[in-house]
XYZ file of C-alpha atoms in Angstrom:
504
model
C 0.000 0.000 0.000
C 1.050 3.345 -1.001
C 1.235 5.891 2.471
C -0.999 8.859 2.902
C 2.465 10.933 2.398
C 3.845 9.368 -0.985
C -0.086 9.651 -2.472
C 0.148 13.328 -1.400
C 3.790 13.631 -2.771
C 2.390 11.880 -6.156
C -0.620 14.629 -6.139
C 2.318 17.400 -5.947
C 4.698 15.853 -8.432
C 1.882 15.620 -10.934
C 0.753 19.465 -10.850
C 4.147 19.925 -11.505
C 4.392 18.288 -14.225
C 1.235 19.815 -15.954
C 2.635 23.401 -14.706
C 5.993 22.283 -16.751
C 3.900 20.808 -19.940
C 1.580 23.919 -20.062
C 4.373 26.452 -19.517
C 6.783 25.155 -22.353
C 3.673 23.178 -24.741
C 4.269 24.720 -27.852
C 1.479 24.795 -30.761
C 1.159 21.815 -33.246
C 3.290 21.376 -36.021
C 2.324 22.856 -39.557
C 0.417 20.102 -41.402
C 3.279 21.366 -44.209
C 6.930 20.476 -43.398
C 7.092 23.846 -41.429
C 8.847 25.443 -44.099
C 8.227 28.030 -46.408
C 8.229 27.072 -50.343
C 7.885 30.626 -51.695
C 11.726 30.905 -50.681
C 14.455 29.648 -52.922
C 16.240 28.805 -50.099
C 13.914 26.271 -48.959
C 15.116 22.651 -49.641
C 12.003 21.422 -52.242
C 13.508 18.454 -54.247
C 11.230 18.265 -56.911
C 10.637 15.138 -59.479
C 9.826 15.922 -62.771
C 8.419 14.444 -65.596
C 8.629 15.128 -69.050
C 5.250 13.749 -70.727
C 2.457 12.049 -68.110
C -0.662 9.913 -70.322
C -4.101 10.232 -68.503
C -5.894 7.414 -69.911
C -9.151 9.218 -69.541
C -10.240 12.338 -68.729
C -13.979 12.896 -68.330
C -14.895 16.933 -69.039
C -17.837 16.128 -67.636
C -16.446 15.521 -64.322
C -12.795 16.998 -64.414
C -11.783 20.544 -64.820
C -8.156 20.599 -64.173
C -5.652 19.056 -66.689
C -4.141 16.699 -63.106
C -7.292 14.936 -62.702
C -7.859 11.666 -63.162
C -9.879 8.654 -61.899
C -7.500 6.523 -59.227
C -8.020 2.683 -59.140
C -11.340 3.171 -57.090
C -12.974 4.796 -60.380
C -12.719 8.142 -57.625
C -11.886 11.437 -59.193
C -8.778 12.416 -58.051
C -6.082 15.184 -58.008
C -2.204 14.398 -58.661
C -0.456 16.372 -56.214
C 1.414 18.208 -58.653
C 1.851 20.803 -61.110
C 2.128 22.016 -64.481
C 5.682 23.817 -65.346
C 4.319 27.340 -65.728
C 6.803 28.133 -68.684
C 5.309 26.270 -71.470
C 3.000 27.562 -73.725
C 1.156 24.627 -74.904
C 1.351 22.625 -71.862
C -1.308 19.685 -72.973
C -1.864 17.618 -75.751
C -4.600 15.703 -77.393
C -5.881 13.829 -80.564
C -8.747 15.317 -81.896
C -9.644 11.011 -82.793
C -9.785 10.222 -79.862
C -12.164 12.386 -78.282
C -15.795 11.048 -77.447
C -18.174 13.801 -78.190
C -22.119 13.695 -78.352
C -21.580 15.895 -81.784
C -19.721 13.649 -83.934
C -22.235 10.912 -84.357
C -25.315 13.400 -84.917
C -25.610 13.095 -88.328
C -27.848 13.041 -89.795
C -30.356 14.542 -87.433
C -33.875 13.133 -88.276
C -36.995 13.713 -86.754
C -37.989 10.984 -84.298
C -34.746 9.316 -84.130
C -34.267 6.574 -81.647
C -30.765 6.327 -80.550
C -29.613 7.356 -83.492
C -29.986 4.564 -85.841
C -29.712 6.027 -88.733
C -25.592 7.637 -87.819
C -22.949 7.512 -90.252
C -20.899 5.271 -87.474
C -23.011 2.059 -87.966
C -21.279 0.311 -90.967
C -24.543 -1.259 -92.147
C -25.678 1.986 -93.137
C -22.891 2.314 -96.389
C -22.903 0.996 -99.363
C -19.942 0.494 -101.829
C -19.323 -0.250 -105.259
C -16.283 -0.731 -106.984
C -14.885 -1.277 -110.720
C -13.926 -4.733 -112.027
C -10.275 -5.150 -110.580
C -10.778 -2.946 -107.151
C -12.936 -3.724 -103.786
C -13.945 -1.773 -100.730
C -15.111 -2.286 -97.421
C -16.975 -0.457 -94.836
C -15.961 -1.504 -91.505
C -16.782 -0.479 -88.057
C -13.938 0.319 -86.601
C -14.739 1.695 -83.247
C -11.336 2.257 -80.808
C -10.324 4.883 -78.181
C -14.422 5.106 -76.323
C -14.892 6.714 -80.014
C -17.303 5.072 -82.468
C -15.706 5.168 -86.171
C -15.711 3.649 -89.492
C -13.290 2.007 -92.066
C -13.280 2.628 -95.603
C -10.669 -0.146 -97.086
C -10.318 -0.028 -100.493
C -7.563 -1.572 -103.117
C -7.932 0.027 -106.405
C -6.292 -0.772 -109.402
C -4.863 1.877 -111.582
C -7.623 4.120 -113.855
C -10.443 2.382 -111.586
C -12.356 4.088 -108.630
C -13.522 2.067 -105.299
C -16.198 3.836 -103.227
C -18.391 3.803 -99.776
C -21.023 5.558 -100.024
C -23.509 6.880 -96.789
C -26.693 8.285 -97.934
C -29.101 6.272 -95.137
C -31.294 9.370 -94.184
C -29.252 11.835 -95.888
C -31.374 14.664 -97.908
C -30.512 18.467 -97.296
C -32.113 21.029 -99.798
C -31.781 23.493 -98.065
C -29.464 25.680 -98.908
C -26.786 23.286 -99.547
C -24.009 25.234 -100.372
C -24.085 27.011 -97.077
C -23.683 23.756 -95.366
C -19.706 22.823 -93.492
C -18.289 19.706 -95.105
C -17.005 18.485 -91.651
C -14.704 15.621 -91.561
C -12.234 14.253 -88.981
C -10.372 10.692 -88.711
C -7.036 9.140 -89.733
C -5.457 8.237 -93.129
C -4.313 4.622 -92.746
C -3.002 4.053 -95.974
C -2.570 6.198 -98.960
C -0.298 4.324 -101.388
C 1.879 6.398 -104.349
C -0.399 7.937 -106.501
C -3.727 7.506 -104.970
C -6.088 9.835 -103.667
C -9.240 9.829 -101.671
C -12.170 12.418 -102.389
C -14.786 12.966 -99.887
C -17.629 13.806 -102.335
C -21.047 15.763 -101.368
C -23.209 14.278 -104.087
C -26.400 15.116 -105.408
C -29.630 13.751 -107.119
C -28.210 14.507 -110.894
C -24.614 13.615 -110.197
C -23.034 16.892 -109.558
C -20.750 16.842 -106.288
C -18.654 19.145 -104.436
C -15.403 17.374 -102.916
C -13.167 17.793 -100.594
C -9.814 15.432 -100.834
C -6.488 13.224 -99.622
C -3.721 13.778 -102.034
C 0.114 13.896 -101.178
C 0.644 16.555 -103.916
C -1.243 18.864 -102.417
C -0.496 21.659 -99.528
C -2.099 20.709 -96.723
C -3.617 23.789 -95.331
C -5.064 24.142 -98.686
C -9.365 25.260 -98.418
C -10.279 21.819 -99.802
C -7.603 19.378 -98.982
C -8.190 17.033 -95.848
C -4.534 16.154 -95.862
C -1.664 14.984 -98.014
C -0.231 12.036 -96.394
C -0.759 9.290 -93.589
C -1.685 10.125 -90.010
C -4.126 10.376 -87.395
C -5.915 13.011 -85.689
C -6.558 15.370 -88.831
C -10.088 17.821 -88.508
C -11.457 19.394 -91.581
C -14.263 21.841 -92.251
C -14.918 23.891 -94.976
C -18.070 25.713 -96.290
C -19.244 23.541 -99.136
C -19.621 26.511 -101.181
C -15.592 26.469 -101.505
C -15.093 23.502 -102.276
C -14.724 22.450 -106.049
C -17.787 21.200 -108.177
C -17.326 18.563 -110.295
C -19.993 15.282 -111.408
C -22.457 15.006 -114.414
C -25.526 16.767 -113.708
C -26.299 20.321 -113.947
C -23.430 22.021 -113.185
C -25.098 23.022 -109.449
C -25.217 21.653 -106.541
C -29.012 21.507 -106.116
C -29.119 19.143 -103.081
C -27.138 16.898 -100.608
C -28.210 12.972 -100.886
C -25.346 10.902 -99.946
C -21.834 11.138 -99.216
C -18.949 9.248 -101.638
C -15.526 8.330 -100.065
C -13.900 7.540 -103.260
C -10.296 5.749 -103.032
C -8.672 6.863 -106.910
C -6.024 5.124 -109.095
C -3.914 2.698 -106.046
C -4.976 1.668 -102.553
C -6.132 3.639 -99.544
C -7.647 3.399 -95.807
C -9.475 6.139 -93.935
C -10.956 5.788 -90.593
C -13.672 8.487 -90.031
C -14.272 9.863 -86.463
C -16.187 12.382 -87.291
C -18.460 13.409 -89.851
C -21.077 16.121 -90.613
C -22.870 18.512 -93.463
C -26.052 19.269 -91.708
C -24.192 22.560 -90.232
C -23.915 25.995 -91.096
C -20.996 27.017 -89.035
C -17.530 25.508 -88.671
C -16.816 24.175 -84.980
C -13.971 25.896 -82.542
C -11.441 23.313 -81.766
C -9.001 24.485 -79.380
C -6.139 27.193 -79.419
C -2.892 25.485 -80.671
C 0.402 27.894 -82.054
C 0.509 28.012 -85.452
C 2.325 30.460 -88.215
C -0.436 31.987 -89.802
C 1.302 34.291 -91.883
C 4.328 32.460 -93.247
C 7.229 34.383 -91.036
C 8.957 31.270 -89.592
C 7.547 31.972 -86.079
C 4.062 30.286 -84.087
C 1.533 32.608 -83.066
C -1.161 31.763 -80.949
C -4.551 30.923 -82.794
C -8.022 29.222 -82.396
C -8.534 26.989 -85.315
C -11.050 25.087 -86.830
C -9.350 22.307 -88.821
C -6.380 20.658 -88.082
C -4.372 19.682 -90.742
C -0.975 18.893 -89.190
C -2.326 15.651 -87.669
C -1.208 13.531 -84.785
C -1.453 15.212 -81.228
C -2.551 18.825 -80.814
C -0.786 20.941 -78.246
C -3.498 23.213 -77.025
C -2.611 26.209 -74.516
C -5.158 25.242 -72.055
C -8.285 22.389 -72.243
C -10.349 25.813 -71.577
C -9.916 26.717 -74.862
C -11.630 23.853 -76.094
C -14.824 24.637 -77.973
C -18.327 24.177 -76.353
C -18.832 21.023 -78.571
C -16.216 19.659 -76.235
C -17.649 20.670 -73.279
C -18.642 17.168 -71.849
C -16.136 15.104 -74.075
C -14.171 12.238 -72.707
C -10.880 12.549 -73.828
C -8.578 9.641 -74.105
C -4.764 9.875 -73.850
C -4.748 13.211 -72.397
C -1.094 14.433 -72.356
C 0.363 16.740 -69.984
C 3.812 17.965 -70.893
C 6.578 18.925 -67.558
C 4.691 17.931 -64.638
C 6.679 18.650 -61.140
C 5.755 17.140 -58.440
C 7.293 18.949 -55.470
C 8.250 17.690 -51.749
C 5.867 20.667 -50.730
C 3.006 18.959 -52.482
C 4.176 15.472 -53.083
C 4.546 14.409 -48.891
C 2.194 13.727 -46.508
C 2.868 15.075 -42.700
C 4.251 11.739 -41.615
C 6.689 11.637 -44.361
C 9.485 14.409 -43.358
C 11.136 15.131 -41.025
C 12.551 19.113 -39.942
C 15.070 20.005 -37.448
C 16.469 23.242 -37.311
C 19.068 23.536 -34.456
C 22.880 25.066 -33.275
C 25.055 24.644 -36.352
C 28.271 25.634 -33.885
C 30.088 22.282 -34.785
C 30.284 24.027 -38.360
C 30.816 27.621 -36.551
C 27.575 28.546 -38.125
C 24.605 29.836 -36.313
C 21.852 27.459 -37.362
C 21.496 24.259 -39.777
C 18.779 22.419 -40.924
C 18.409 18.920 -40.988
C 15.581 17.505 -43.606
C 14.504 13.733 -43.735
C 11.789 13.028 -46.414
C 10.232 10.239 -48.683
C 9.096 10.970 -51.715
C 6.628 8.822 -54.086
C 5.278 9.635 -57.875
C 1.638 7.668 -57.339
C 0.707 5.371 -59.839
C -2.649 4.178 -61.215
C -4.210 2.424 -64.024
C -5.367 5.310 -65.737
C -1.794 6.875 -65.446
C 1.384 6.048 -67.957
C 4.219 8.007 -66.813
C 7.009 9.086 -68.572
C 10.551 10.074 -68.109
C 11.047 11.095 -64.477
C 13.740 12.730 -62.457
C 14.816 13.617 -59.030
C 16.139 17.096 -59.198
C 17.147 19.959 -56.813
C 17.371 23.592 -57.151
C 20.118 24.744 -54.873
C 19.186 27.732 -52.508
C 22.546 28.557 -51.177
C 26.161 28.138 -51.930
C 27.637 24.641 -52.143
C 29.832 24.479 -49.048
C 26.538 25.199 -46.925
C 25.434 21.432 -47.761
C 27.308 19.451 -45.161
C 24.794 16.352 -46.114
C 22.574 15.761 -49.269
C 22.039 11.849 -49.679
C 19.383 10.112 -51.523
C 18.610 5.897 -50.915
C 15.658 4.402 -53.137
C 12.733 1.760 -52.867
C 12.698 2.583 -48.981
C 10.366 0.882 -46.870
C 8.403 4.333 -45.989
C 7.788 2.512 -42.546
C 11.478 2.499 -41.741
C 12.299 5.384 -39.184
C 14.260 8.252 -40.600
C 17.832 7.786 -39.693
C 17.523 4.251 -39.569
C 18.272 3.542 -43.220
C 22.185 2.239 -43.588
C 24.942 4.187 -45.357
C 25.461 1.533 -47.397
C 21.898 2.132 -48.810
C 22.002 6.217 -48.997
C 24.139 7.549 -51.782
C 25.598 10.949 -51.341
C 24.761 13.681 -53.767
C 26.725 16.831 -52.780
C 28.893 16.177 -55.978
C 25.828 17.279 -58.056
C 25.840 20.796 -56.661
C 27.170 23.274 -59.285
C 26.165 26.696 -57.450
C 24.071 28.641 -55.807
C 20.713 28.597 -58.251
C 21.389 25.866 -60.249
C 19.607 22.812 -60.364
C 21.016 19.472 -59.874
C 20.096 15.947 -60.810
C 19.950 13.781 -58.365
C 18.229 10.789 -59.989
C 18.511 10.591 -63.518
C 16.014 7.511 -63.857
C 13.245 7.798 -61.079
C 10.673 5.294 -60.871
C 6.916 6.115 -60.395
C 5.424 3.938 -56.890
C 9.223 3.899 -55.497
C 9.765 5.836 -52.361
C 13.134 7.879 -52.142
C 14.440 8.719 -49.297
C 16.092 12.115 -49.067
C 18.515 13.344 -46.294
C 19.999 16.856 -46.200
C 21.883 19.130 -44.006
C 21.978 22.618 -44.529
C 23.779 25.792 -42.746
C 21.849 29.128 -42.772
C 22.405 32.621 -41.384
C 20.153 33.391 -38.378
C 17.662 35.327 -40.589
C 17.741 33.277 -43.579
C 16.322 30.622 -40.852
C 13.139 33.338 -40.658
C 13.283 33.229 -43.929
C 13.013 29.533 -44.958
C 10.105 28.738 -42.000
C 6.473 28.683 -42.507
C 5.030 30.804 -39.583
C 0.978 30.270 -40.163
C 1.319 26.823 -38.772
C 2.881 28.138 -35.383
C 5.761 26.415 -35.976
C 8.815 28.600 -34.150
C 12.504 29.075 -34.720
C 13.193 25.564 -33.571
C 9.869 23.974 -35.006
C 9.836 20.785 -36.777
C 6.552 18.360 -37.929
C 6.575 14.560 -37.764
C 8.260 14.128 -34.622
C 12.028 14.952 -35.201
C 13.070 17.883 -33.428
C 9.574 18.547 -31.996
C 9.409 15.451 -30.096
C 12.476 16.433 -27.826
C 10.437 19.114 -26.337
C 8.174 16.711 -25.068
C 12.209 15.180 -23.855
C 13.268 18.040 -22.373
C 9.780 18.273 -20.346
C 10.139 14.568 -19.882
C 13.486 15.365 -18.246
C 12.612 18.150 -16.015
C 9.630 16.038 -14.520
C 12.171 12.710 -13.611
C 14.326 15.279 -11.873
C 10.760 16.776 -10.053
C 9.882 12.491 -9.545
C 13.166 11.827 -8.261
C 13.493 14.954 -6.197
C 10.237 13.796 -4.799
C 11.401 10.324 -4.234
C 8.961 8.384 -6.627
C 11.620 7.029 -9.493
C 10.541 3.787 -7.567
C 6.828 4.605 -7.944
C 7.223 4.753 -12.040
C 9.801 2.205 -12.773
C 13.186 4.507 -12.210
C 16.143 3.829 -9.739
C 16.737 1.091 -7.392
């Protein structure tokens, strides 16, 4: 049994030791690593990447280019960012883009689902001369519905599909926008593919795929292979050619003609009914033949292969709910300050007198590029951008595929290799790993010697985090020692190291 005067000499030494806790408690550490990123002197190894894939990204849903759905089919945020310099900092094929628009027509009263679309392959036709064939195949890839026209031709002889299911605008025909957008497979020397507006006499307007002609030329679609190519053109500009008239009274079907040798297209989009041309997106281009890019909303792109657009805001409204698959975003950083979570770092900013400096810094964290499904990185590195001069970095060590569970300071020399050599000056940036790997954790050590006010500096003060603050229990955690420390000398003064487990 415990006497009446060690009970009352426990009572005393514990309102000491809550006098002690509240008079040197300090606030909680900054859910950030208590340091403050707007300062180039801040330690913020960053990993960067030069070109990251989103498998799909869902307008609908997502806003910001970093979005993406994570393995739960949750939208999610990478904790990252966009480098700020670039002018066209995402990319996109215009064929692989799932909008409502692209399989409207033709629009027809009462329509159910839209049977009667170009994209269902039972709605061509073809014919073809004696020694050619075609095909009309659906050819649906990318969440995008599409066709295949597939025709071998032999030379002098013509192979075409035709789509005319539903098809009958009177209307003011000439006023229509020849809209077409898809890939060109094949286009073997010589050959050429018209896209023909045709109608009830045999008169036509076309639009065409020829490898002598310019490109960005009113009524060529393009003039080679590739993918990703948008065209739209009034029809009134186009040429008229055909048998009839000499007008074009009337649109009643639509002729992909292959000419003279073989050739593919696969249609992703297709359209007369409208009066207007579409906005795409705003891409650089040189619009008036000086050499240089200037920045310009289009409405056909003729280049092919993946846009770069200046921002997915500048997407036009038919894009507004589009799914977008392959969504590339070019020099994505992702930054200790956004990259760790609280129990990932460690800060300790103490005495630096060993190095007859006034204070140094001492930095543990683990850094990890998340992965997913719907993610396909690309080339990533572990860089550094150095915030003072070379001689202040007494440590800088990096080890890789860390067990993130493993205390800091616990990993073995052997597995940490030093990186000091890579310094080059003060505002430089230095590789540290050349080859990172997304879903590995690296750990990073680093000690660094600042002037007293370059210490005021480098801290983040809105977390309450003082001039010796840390998060994640390095230095902050010897507080709670020191208190520790002062109440065994209060329990021992008191004679109760006995009563909890001190002294013999």
């Amino acid at each position: 049994m415990i006497s009446a005067q060690l009970r009352r000499r426990g009572i005393a030494a514990f309102a000491i030791f809550a006098a002690i806790m509240v008079a040197t408690a300090t606030p909680a550490a900054a859910a950030s690593p208590g340091m403050n990123f707007s300062s180039d002197k801040t330690p913020n190894p960053t990993v960067v990447e030069d070109e990251l894939t989103i498998d799909e990204h869902d307008r609908a849903m997502m806003g910001d280019p970093l979005e993406y759905y994570n393995d739960a089919g949750e939208v999610t945020t990478l904790n990252a960012s966009i480098n700020s310099s670039q002018t066209t900092p995402v990319g996109l094929r215009f064929d692989k883009i799932d909008a409502e628009a692209f399989g409207q027509f033709p629009r027809i009263d009462a329509e159910s689902s839209n049977w009667a679309t170009w994209t269902a392959a039972e709605n061509w036709t073809t014919s073809s001369e004696s020694s050619s064939s075609v095909s009309v195949t659906e050819a649906d890839a990318d969440g995008v519905e599409k066709v295949s026209v597939d025709a071998s031709v032999a030379s002098t002889e013509t192979a075409t599909g035709t789509f005319g299911q539903n098809v009958s605008i009177t209307d003011d025909p000439n006023k229509r926008v020849l809209t077409f957008g898809g890939n060109v497979d094949e286009l073997t020397s010589g050959a050429t593919v018209e896209v023909r507006l045709v109608d009830g006499d045999g008169d036509y307007r076309y639009a065409d795929i020829n490898a002598s002609r310019a490109a960005s030329h009113d009524a060529v679609i393009a003039n080679g292979t590739g993918n990703g190519f948008v065209f739209q053109e009034r029809v009134s500009n186009l040429p008229l050619a055909g048998s009839g008239d000499g007008t074009l009274d009337s649109i009643e079907q639509v002729d992909v003609v292959a000419v003279e040798s073989d050739a593919q297209v696969t249609i992703s989009w297709l359209d007369v009914e409208r009066t207007g041309e579409v906005e795409l997106a705003e891409i650089e281009r040189d619009t008036d033949d000086d050499g240089d890019l200037e920045t310009t909303t289009v409405t056909n792109y003729y280049e092919g292969g993946v846009a770069n657009i200046t921002a997915l805001s500048t997407l036009g409204e038919t894009f507004d709910t589009a799914t977008i698959s392959d969504l590339h975003v070019y020099e994505v950083e992702y930054p200790l300050s956004e990259l760790t979570d609280e129990d990932e770092y460690s800060v300790n900013i103490s005495s630096a007198d060993v190095y007859s400096y006034p204070q140094k810094l001492e930095l543990y964290a683990d850094m990890e590029v998340p992965t997913a499904l719907d993610l396909s990185h690309g080339d990533l590195t572990l860089e550094f951008n150095q915030g003072v001069p070379t001689e202040r970095y007494k440590v800088l060590e990096v080890a890789s595929g860390i067990d993130s569970s493993t205390g800091f300071g616990n990993v073995s020399d052997s597995q940490m290799t030093g990186k000091t050599g890579a310094l080059s000056g003060q505002d430089t940036t230095a590789e540290l790993v050349a080859s990172t790997t997304a879903g590995t954790t690296y750990r990073i050590h680093a000690v660094i010697l600042y002037q007293n006010e370059e210490i005021d500096e480098i801290q983040d003060t809105s977390g309450g985090v003082g001039p010796t603050g840390t998060s994640s229990g390095g230095f902050f955690s010897t507080i709670f020692g020191k208190v520790a420390g002062v109440a065994a000398m209060v329990v021992s003064g008191l004679g109760l190291s006995r009563l909890f487990g001190g002294g013999n």
